Short mmCIF file of C-alpha atoms in Angstrom, two decimals:
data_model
loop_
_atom_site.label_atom_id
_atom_site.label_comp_id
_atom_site.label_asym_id
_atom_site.label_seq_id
_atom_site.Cartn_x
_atom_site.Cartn_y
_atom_site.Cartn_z
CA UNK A 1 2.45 -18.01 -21.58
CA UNK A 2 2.42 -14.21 -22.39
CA UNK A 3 1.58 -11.48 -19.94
CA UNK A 4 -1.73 -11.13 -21.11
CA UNK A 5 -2.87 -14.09 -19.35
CA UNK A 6 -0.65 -12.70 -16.06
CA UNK A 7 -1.81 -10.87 -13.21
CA UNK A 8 0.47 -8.43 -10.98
CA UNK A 9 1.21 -8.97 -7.53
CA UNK A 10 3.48 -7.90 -5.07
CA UNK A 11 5.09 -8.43 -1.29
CA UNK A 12 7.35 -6.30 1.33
CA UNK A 13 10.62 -8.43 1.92
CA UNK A 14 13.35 -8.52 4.26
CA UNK A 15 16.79 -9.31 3.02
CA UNK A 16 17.20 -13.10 4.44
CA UNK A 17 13.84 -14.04 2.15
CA UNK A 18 15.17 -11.58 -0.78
CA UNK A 19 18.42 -13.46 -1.07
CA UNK A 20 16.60 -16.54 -1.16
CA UNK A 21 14.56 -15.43 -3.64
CA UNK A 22 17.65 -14.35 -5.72
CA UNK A 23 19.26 -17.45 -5.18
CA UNK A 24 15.85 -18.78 -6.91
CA UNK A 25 16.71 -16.89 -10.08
CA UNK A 26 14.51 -14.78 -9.12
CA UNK A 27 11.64 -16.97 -9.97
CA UNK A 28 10.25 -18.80 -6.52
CA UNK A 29 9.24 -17.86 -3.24
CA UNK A 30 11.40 -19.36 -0.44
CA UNK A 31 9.42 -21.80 1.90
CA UNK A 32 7.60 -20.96 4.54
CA UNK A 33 9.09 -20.72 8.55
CA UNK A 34 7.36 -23.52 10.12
CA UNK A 35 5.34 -20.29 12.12
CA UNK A 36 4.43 -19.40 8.81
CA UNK A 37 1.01 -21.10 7.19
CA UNK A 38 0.30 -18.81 4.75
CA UNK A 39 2.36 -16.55 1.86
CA UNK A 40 0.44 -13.21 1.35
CA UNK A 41 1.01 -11.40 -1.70
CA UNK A 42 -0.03 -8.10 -1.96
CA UNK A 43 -2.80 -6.43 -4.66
CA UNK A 44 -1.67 -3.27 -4.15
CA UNK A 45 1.88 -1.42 -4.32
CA UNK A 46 1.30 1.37 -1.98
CA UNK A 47 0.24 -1.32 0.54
CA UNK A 48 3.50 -3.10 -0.50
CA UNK A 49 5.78 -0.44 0.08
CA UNK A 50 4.09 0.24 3.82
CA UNK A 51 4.99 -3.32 4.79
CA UNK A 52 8.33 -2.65 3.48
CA UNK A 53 9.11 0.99 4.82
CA UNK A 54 6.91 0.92 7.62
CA UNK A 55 7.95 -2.75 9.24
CA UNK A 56 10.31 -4.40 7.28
CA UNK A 57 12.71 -1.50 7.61
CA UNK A 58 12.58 -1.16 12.35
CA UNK A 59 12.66 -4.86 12.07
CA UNK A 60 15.35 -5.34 9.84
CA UNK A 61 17.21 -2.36 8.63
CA UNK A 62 16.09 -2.66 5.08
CA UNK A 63 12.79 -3.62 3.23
CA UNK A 64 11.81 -4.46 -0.19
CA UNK A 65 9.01 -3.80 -2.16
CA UNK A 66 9.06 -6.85 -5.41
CA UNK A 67 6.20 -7.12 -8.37
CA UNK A 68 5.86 -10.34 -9.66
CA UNK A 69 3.43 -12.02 -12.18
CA UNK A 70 1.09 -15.25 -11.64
CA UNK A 71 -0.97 -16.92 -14.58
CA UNK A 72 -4.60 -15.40 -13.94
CA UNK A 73 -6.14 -18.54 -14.33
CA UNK A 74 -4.33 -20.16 -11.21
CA UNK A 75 -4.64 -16.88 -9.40
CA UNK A 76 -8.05 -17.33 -9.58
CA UNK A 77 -8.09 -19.99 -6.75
CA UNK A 78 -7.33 -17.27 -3.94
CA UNK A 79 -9.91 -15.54 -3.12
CA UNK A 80 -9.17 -11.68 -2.29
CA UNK A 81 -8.86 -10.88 1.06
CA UNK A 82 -9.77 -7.22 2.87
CA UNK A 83 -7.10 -6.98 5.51
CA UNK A 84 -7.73 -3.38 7.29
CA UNK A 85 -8.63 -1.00 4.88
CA UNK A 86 -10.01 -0.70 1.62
CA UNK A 87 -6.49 -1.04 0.10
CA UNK A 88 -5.04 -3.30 2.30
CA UNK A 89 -5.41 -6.91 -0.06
CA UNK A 90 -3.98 -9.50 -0.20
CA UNK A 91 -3.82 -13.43 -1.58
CA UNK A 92 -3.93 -16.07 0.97
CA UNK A 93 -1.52 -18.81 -0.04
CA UNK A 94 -1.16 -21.76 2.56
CA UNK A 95 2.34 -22.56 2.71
CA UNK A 96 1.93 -26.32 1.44
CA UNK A 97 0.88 -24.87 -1.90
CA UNK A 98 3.63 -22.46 -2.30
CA UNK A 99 5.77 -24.72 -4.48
CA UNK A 100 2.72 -24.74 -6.97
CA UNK A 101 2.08 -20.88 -6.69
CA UNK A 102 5.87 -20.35 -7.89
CA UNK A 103 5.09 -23.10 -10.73
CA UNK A 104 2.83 -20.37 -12.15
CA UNK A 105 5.02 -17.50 -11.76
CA UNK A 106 5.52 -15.74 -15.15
CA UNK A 107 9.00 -14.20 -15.47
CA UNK A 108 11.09 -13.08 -12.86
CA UNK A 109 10.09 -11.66 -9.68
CA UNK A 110 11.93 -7.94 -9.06
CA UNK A 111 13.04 -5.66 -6.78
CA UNK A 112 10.69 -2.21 -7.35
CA UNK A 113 12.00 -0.24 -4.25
CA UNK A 114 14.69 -0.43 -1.31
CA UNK A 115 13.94 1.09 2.07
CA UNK A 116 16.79 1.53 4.49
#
């Protein structure tokens, strides 16, 4: 599939998921913690990098921001979501369906910035 038919997402990660996701190939999303129903991708990058800097980082020591692409098609099955403010959206993934989500991941998910 070519990029045309891709849309851009993104998520703040903390280094036990990101070397999961490396282990992947870079191409899947780690499961879920069983506390964990839903994988929320981000829409935006600035809200990315908050979640990152802003909580990843005091909970952690170090955050990622990644960008990632999904075929637009299967995107289309999440609705958008408004999670504070007008920037703040995300996808709503349940966890059971994250295999499937990572099935329609074009190319490889990467590492944008690193917050320490």
């Amino acid at each position: 599939m070519s990029d045309r038919g891709a849309a851009g997402v993104g998520a703040g990660s903390r280094p036990g998921r990101l070397t999961l996701v490396r282990e992947s190939g870079w191409r899947a999303w780690p499961p879920r913690l069983p506390d964990q129903p839903i994988f929320y991708p981000v829409l935006n990058e600035d809200y990315a990098v908050t979640i990152a800097r802003d909580w990843n980082v005091p909970a952690s020591g170090v955050g990622y921001v990644t960008r990632f692409r999904v075929e637009s098609e299967f995107l289309s099955r999440y609705p958008v979501r408004q999670a504070g403010g007008k920037t703040i959206l995300e996808l709503w993934v349940p966890a059971e369906e994250l295999d499937e989500f990572n099935a329609h991941i074009v190319g490889l998910i990467e590492v944008v910035h690193e917050f320490r």
